[in-house]
XYZ file of C-alpha atoms in Angstrom:
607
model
C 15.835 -0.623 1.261
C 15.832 -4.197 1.047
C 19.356 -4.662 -0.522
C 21.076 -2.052 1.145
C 19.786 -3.408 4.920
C 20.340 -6.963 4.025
C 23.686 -6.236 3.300
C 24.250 -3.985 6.270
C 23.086 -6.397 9.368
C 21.422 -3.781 11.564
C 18.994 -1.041 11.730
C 19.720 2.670 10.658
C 21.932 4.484 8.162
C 25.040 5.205 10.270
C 28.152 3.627 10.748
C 29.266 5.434 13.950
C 28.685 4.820 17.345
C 29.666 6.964 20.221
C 32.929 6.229 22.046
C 30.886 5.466 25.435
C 28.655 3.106 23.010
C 31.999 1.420 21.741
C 33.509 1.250 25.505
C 30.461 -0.058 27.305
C 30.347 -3.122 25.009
C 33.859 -3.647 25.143
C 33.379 -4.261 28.960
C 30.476 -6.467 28.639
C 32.472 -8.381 26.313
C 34.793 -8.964 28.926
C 32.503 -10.133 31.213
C 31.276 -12.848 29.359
C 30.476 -15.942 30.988
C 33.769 -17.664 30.578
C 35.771 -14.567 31.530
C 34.095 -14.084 34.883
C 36.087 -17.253 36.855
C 39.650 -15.731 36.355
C 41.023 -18.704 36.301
C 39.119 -20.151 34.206
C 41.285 -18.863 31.182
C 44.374 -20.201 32.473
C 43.841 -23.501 33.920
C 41.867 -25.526 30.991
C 40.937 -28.530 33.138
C 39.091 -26.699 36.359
C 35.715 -28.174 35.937
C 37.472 -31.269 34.825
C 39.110 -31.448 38.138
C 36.225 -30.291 40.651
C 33.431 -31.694 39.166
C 31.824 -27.687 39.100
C 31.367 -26.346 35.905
C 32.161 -23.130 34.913
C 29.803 -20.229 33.739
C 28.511 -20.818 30.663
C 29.054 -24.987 30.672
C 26.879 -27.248 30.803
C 27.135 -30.212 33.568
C 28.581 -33.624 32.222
C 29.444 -32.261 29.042
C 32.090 -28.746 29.441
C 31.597 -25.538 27.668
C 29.208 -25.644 25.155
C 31.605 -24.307 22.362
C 34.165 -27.220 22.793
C 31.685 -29.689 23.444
C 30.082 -28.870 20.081
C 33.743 -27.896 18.759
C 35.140 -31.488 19.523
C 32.710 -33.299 17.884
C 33.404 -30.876 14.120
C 37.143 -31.067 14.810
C 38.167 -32.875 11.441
C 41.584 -34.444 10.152
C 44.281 -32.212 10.174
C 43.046 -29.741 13.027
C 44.836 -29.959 15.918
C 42.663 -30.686 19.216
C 44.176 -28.341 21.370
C 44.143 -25.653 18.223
C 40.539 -26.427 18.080
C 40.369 -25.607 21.469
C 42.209 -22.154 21.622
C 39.566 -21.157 18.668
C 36.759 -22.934 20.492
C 37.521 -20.502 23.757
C 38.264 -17.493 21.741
C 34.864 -18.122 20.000
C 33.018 -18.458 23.361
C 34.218 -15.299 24.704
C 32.546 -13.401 22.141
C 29.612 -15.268 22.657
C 29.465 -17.193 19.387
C 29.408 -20.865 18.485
C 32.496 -22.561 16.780
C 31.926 -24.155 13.990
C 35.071 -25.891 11.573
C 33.414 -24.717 8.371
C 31.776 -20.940 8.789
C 32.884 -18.261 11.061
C 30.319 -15.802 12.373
C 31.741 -12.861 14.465
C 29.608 -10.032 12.777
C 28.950 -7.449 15.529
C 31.195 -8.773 18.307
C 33.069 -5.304 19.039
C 36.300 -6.991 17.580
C 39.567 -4.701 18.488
C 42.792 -4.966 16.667
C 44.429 -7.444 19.451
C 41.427 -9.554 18.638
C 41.584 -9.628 15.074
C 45.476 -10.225 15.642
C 44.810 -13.435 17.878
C 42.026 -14.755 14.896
C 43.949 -14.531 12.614
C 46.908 -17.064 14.475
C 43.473 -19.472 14.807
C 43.005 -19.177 11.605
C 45.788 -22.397 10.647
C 43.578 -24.544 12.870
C 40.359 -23.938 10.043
C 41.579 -25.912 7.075
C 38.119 -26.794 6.176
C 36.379 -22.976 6.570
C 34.476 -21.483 3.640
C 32.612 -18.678 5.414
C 34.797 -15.968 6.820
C 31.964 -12.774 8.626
C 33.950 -10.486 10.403
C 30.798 -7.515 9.800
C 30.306 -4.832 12.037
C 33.409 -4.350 13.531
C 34.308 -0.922 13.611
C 37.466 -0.817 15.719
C 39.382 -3.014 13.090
C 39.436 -0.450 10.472
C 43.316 0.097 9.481
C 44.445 -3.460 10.923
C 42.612 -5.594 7.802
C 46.084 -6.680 7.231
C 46.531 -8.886 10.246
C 43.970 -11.172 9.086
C 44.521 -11.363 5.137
C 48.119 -12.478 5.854
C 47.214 -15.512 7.251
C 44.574 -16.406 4.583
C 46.674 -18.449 2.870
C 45.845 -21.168 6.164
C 41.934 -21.113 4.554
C 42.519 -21.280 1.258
C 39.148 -22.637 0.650
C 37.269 -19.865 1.615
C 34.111 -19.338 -0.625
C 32.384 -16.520 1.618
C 34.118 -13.551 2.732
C 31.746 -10.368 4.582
C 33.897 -7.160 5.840
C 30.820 -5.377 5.953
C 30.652 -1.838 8.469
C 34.088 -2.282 9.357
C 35.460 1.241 8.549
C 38.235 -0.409 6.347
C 40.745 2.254 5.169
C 42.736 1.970 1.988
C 45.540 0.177 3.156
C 42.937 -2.147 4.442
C 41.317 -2.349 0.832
C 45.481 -2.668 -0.519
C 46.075 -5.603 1.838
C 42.791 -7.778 0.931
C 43.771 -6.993 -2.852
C 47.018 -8.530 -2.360
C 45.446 -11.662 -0.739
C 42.786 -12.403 -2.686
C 45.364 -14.935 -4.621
C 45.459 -17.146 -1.438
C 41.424 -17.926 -1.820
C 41.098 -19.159 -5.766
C 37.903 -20.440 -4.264
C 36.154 -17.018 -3.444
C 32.915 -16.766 -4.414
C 30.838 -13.655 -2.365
C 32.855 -10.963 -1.232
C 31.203 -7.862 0.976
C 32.800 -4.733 1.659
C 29.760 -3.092 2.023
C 29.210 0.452 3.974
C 32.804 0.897 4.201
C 33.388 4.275 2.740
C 37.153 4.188 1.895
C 36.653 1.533 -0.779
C 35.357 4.537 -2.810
C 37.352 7.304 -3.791
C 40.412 5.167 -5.431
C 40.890 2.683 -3.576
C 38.716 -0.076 -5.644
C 41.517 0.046 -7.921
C 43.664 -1.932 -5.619
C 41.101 -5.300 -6.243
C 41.449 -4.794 -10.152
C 42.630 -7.754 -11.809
C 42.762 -9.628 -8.465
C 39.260 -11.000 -7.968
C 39.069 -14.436 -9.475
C 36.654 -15.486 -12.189
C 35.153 -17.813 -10.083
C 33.347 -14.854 -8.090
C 29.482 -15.084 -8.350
C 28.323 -12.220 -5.737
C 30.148 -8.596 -5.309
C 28.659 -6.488 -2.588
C 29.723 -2.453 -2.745
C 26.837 -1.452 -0.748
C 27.424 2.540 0.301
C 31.294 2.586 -0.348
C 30.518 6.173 -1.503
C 31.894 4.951 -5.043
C 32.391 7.867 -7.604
C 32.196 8.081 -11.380
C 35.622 6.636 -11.903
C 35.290 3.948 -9.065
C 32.089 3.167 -11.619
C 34.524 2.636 -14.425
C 36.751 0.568 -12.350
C 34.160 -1.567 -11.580
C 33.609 -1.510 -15.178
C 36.617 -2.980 -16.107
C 35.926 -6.027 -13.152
C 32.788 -6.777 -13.976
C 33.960 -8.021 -18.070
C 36.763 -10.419 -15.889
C 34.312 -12.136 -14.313
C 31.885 -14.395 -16.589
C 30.595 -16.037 -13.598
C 29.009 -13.098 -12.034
C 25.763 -13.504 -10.610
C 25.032 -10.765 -8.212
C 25.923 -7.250 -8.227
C 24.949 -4.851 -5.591
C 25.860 -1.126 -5.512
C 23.056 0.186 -3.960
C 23.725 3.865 -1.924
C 26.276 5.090 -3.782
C 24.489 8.526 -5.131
C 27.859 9.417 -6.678
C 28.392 6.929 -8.692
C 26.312 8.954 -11.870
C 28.319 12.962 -11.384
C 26.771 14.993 -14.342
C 30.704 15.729 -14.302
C 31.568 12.866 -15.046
C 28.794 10.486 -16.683
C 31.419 8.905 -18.386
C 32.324 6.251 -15.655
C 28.881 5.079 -15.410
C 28.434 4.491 -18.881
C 31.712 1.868 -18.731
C 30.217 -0.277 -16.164
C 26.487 -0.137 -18.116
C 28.285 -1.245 -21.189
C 30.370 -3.438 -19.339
C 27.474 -5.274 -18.082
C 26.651 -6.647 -21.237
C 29.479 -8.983 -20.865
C 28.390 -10.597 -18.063
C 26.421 -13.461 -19.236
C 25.418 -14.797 -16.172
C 24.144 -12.086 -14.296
C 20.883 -12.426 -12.510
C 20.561 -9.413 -10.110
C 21.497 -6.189 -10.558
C 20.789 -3.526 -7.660
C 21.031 0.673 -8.258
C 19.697 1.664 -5.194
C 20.168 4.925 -4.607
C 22.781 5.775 -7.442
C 21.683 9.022 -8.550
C 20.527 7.662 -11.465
C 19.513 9.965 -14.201
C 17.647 9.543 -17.338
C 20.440 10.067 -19.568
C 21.700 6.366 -17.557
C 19.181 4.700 -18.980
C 19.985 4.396 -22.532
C 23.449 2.209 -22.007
C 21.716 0.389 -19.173
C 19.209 -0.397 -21.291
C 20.891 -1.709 -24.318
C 23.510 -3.771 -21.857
C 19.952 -5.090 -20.703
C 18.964 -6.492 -23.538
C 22.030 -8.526 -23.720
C 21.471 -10.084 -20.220
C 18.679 -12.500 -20.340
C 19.543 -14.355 -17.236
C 18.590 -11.074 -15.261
C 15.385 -11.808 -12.466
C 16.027 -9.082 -10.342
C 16.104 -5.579 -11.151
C 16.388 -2.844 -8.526
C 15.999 1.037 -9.559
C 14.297 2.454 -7.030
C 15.148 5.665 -4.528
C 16.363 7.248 -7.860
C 14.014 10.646 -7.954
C 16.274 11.862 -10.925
C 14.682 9.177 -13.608
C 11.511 10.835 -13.264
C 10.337 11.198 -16.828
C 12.811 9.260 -18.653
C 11.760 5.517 -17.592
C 10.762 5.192 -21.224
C 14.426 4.973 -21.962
C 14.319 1.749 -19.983
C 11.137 0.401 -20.620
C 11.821 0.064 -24.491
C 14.666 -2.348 -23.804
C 12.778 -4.813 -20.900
C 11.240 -6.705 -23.097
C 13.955 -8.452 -23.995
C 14.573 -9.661 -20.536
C 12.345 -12.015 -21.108
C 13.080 -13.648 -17.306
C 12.852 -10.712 -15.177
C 11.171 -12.088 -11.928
C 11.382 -8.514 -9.533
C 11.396 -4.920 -10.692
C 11.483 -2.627 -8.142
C 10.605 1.306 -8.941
C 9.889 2.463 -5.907
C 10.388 6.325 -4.887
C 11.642 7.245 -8.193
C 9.192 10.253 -8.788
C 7.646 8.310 -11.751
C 5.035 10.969 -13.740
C 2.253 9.810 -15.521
C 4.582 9.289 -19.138
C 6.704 7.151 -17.171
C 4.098 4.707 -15.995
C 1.777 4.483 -18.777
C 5.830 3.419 -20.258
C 5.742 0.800 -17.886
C 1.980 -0.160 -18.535
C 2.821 -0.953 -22.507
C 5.966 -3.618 -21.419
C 4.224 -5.208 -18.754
C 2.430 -7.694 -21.172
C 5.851 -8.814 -22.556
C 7.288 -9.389 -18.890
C 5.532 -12.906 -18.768
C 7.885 -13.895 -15.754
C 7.086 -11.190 -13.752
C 5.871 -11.917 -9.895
C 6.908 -8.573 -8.177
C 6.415 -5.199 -8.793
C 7.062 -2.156 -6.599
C 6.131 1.017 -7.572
C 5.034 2.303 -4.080
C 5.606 5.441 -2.906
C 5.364 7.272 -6.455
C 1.949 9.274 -6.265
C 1.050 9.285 -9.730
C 0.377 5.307 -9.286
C -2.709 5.734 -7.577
C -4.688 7.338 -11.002
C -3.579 4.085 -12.992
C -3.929 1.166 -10.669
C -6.698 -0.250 -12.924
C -4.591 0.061 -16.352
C -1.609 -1.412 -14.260
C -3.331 -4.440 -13.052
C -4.724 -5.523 -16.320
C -1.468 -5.431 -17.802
C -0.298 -8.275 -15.589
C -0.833 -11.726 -15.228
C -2.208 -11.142 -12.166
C -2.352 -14.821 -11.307
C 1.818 -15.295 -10.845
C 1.601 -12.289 -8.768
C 2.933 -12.382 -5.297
C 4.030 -8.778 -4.121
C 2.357 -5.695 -5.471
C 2.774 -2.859 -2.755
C 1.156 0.013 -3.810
C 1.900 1.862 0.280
C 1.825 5.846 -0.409
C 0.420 5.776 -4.092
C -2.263 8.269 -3.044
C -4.992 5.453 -3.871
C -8.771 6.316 -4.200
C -11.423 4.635 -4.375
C -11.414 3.117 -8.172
C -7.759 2.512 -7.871
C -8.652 0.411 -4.455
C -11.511 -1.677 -5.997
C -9.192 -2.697 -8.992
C -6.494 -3.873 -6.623
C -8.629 -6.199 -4.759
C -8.577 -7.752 -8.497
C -4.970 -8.778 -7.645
C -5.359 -9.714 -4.007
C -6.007 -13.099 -4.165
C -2.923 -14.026 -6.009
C -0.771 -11.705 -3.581
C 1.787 -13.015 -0.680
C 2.232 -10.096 0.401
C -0.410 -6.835 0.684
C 0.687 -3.413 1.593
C -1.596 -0.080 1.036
C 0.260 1.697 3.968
C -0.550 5.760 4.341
C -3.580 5.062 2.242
C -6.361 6.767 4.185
C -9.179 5.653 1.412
C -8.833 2.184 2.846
C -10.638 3.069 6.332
C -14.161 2.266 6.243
C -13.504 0.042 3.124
C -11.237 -2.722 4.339
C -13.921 -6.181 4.057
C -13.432 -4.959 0.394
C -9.726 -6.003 0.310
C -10.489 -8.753 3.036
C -13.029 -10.220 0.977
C -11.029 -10.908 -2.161
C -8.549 -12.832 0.222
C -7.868 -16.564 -0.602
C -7.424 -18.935 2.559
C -3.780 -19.511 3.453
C -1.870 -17.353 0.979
C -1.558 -13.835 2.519
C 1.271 -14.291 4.281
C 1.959 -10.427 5.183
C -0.737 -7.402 5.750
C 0.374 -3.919 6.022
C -2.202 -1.722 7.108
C 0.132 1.023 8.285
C -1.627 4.248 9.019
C -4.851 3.826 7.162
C -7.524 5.218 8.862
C -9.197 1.482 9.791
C -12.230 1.987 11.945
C -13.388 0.031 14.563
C -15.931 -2.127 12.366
C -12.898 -2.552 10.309
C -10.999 -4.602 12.817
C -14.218 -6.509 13.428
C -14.514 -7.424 9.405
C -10.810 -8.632 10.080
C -11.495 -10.461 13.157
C -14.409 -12.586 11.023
C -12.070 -13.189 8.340
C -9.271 -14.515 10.863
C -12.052 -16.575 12.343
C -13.304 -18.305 8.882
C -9.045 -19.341 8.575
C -8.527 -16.977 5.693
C -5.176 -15.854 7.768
C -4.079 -18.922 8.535
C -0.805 -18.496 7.139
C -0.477 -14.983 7.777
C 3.244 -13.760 9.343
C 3.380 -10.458 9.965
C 0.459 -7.812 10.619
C 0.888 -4.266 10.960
C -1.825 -2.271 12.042
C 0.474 0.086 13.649
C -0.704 4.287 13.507
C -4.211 3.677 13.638
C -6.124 5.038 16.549
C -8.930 5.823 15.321
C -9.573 1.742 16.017
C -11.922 1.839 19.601
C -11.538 -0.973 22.043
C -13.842 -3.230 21.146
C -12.258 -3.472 17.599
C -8.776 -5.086 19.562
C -10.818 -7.226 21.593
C -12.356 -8.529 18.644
C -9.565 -9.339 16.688
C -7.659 -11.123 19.589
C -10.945 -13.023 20.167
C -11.218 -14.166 17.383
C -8.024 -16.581 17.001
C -6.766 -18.189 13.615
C -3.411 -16.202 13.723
C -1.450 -19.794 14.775
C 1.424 -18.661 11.864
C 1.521 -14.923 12.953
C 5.213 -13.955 13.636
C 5.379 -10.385 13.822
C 2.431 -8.025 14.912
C 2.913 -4.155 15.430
C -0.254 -2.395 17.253
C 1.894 1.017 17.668
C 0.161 4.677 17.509
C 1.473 7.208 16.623
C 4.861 9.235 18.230
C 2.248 11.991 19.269
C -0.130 9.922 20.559
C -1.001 7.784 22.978
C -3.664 5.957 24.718
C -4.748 3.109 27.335
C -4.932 -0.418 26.654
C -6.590 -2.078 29.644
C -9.661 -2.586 28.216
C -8.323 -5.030 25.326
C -5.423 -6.253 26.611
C -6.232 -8.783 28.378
C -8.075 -10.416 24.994
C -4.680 -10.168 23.774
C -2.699 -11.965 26.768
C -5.306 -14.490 26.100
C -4.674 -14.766 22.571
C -1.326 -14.896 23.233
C -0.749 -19.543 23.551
C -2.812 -19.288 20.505
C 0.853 -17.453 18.594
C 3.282 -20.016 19.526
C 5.150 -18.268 16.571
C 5.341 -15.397 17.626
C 8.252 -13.390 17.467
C 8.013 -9.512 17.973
C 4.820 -7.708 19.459
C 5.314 -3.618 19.104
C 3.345 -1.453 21.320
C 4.761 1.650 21.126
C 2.600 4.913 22.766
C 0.147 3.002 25.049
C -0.499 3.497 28.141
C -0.078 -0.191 30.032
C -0.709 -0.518 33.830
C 1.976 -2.638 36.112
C 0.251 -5.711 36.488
C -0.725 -5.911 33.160
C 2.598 -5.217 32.326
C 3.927 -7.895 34.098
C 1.630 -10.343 32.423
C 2.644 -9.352 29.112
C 6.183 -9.114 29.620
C 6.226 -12.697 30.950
C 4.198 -14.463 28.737
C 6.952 -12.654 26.200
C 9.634 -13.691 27.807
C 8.923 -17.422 27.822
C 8.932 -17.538 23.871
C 11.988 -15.326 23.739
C 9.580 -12.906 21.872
C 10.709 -8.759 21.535
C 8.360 -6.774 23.043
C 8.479 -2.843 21.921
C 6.862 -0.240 24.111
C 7.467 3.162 26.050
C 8.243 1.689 29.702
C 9.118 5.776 30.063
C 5.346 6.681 29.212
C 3.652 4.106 30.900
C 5.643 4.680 34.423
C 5.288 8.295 33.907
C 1.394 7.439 34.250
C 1.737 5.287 36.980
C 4.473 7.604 38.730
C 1.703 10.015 38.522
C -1.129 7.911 40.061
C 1.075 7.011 43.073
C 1.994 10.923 43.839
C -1.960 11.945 44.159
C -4.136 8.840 43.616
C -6.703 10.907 46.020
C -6.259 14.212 43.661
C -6.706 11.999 40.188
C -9.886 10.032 41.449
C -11.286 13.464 42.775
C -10.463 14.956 38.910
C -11.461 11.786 37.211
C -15.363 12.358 38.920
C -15.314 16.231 37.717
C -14.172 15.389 33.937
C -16.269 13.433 31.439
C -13.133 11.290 30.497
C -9.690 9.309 31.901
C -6.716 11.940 32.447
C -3.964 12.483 29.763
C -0.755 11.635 31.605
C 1.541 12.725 29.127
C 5.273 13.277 30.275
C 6.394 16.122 27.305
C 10.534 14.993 27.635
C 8.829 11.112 26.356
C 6.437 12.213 23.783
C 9.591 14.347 21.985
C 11.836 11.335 22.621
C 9.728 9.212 20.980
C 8.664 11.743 17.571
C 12.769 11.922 17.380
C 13.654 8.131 18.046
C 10.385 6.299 16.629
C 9.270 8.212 13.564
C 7.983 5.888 11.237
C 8.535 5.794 6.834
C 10.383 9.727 6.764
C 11.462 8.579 3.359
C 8.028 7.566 1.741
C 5.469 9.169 4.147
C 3.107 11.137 2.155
């Protein structure tokens, strides 16, 4: 869910955090670098005076956040102001900056939102206010928005995952005068907003707003027509984004969504709309249709995670032509039946604008891949995933007609592909993939190899991200191969993982890949989750890692139960290993149901 975790900043679904989560980073928070010298918070001129700078300075030139803060301190901010916000700043481990504010998950209490709020006088040029991710400020909003009048120019504001309450939601409402100027405002995944309190912002948002952000506010039916009645007072709209809100469509009360459709049709300048996730039914579909064909401007158009349109898309699909610059349309998990997509199949023609189309993870798409390909001008196509479509072997060969136009490739959980990859690999153009996903696939060894020839020719030149992750069926000599091979210069993010109930050694390839490894200076994450790596190769890898400031993901839990279990009886394992035709299974039962619980991959879309 694209929308819904861009808008979120993190990983997951939830909001909460345990209290010893919440406490723990309090206190390392308080042991930042320019908190551990005492009295370094009272006496501003300590390094000044012995020449020894403090944690987290650097020599000759003081802390980092003043001497960056000095240089952006404009007319009308007072120097020593600058410097109060330029220490409060560093605390939390952020940079100061005169015209954007980032303190998105900084563990921000109510004292702390207090004290920004007296900085704020001292920002007379900020115009991006991101307070995100602060859970502990929920029912204190009001400390901060009555000192917004100080930034009146503030363009950006993002309260996103902050638990706001409605006297939170009250307070911004009766602020929002003080910044004319405002023109994104995110209250996403705060659930409060929903329920009655979005009534409190009606009539107070000013119609130079372009972006609104409602992301999982658990909005209802009559938040929907609330929103309605917002949406027609702002002509400038550009973005609107109420993705995760599965109440917003109550059979009991259908009314409310059918304001805000119609309402839409007043808002001229709208070029994304996002439903993520709204319960949408098929009875939605007819005002959001006709409000569609009324809006032009629209390029993005999000449905998906909506099971309940299942059967109905025609209701849509007779109105997109008319959105004759629609860019995006993303149908993806919505149950679509075989009515639905041959729907879909008759509009394509008309969509002449059209570079991405999602309709993964609906089964039915893997019968009508060939219909839905010739339907679109393949050669403005740049994402097609077609991951859990159920995809045989016809369905396969027509999409390698699309490849070579494609950014982005993803036949995840499709288990035709193995044995059949150089098909897809084949139809590649040099230095335009720029993402593979070959999630759980079934790839054989001589796959990897066909993959390792195509990296070597420069075909994957460009390519960023690789995932070749729940396939262990692959044998050793189909890693060493690809790591051999080089031409991955661009690659950014790789993911080798098996499977949560499997696992499996690495030696035997691994040190191709710590080879490989100067020939990625981009990259960024490795994941290795479930195998088995020994210490010194461990060491290696983690090093070589470390130097880039590159994530490695593993099980350190599995791999030092192995070598835990090596140290106990090396004598007893050796003796076993010469009686058995194969290595020992060290498998530590506590990990391996860890892992299925914590590491599960797709729940949503796997097949």
């Amino acid at each position: 869910m694209e929308s819904a975790d861009g808008s979120r900043g993190r990983e997951g679904g939830s909001q909460r955090r345990s209290a010893l989560n919440v406490i723990m980073n309090q206190i390392r928070r308080k042991r930042a670098p320019s908190d551990r010298r005492p009295l370094g918070r009272f006496l501003s001129r300590t390094s000044e005076r012995t020449g020894i700078p403090e944690d987290g300075e650097v020599e000759g030139g003081g802390a980092r956040g003043q001497s960056t803060g000095v240089a952006a301190c404009t007319e009308g901010e007072s120097p020593l102001g600058w410097g109060r916000l330029c220490a409060f700043v560093h605390r939390l481990g952020k940079k100061a900056d005169s015209r954007s504010l980032h303190l998105g998950h900084c563990d921000l209490t109510a004292t702390d939102l207090l004290e920004l709020a007296t900085l704020l006088q001292f920002l007379p040029q900020l115009e991006e206010l991101d307070v995100s991710w602060n859970e502990l400020i929920g029912g204190s909003l009001a400390a901060l928005t009555s000192h917004l009048q100080h930034v009146g120019n503030i363009r950006k504001l993002r309260l996103c995952g902050c638990r706001l309450s409605v006297i939170d939601v009250t307070a911004l409402g009766e602020t929002l005068t003080c910044i004319p100027l405002l023109e994104i405002l995110d209250l996403s995944w705060n659930g409060a907003v929903g329920g009655g309190a979005l009534q409190c912002l009606l009539g107070k948002l000013h119609p130079l707003l372009r972006e609104l952000h409602l992301v999982a506010c658990q909005l209802t039916a009559a938040d929907a027509a609330v929103l309605g009645g917002m949406v027609a007072a702002l002509p400038r709209l550009c973005v609107l984004d109420v993705s995760c809100n599965p109440q917003l469509t109550q059979e009991v009360d259908a009314g409310g969504f059918r304001a805000l459709a119609a309402s839409l049709s007043h808002a001229a300048s709208l070029t994304t709309l996002r439903l993520q996730g709204c319960g949408l039914m098929a009875d939605s579909l007819d005002e959001l249709g006709a409000s569609l064909r009324c809006l032009p401007s629209v390029r993005e158009l999000n449905l998906s995670c909506n099971r309940r349109l299942a059967g109905g898309l025609s209701r849509l699909t007779c109105h997109l032509s008319h959105v004759a610059h629609l860019e995006s349309l993303d149908l993806h998990l919505c149950c679509l039946t075989p009515g639905d997509l041959d729907a879909l199949i008759q509009v394509l023609p008309a969509l002449t604008a059209l570079t991405e189309l999602d309709v993964s993870s609906n089964k039915e798409t893997g019968g009508v891949v060939l219909p839905l390909v010739s339907a679109l001008t393949v050669t403005q196509m740049r994402r097609l995933p077609l991951n859990c479509c159920a995809l045989n072997e016809e369905s396969f060969t027509a999409l390698a007609l699309a490849v070579p136009y494609l950014r982005s490739v993803d036949v995840s959980w499709c288990k035709v592909i193995g044995g059949r990859l150089p098909l897809l690999l084949d139809a590649l153009q040099p230095s335009v993939i720029l993402e593979l996903r070959l999630n759980s696939c079934e790839l054989t060894t001589d796959d990897l190899r066909h993959l390792a020839a195509v990296c070597r020719r420069g075909c994957l030149s460009s390519l960023r991200l690789l995932d070749l992750s729940y396939n262990g069926s692959v044998g050793d000599g189909g890693w060493s191969a690809l790591f051999t091979a080089g031409g991955l210069g661009s690659l950014e993010d790789v993911d080798l993982s098996l499977r949560p109930s499997a696992s499996g050694p690495c030696s035997a390839w691994l040190p191709a890949l710590l080879r490989a490894l100067p020939g990625m200076p981009a990259l960024a994450r490795l994941a290795m989750k479930r195998w088995i790596v020994g210490s010194q190769e461990r060491q290696q890898l983690s090093h070589s890692l470390r130097r880039r400031d590159a994530l490695l993901e593993w099980d350190p839990d599995l791999k030092d139960a192995a070598h835990s279990l090596n140290q106990e009886n090396p004598e007893e394992i050796q003796s076993e290993d010469c009686r058995t035709a194969g290595p020992p299974l060290f498998v530590d039962v506590s990990v391996v149901t860890s892992s299925v619980l914590s590491e599960s991959k797709c729940l949503s879309t796997t097949p």
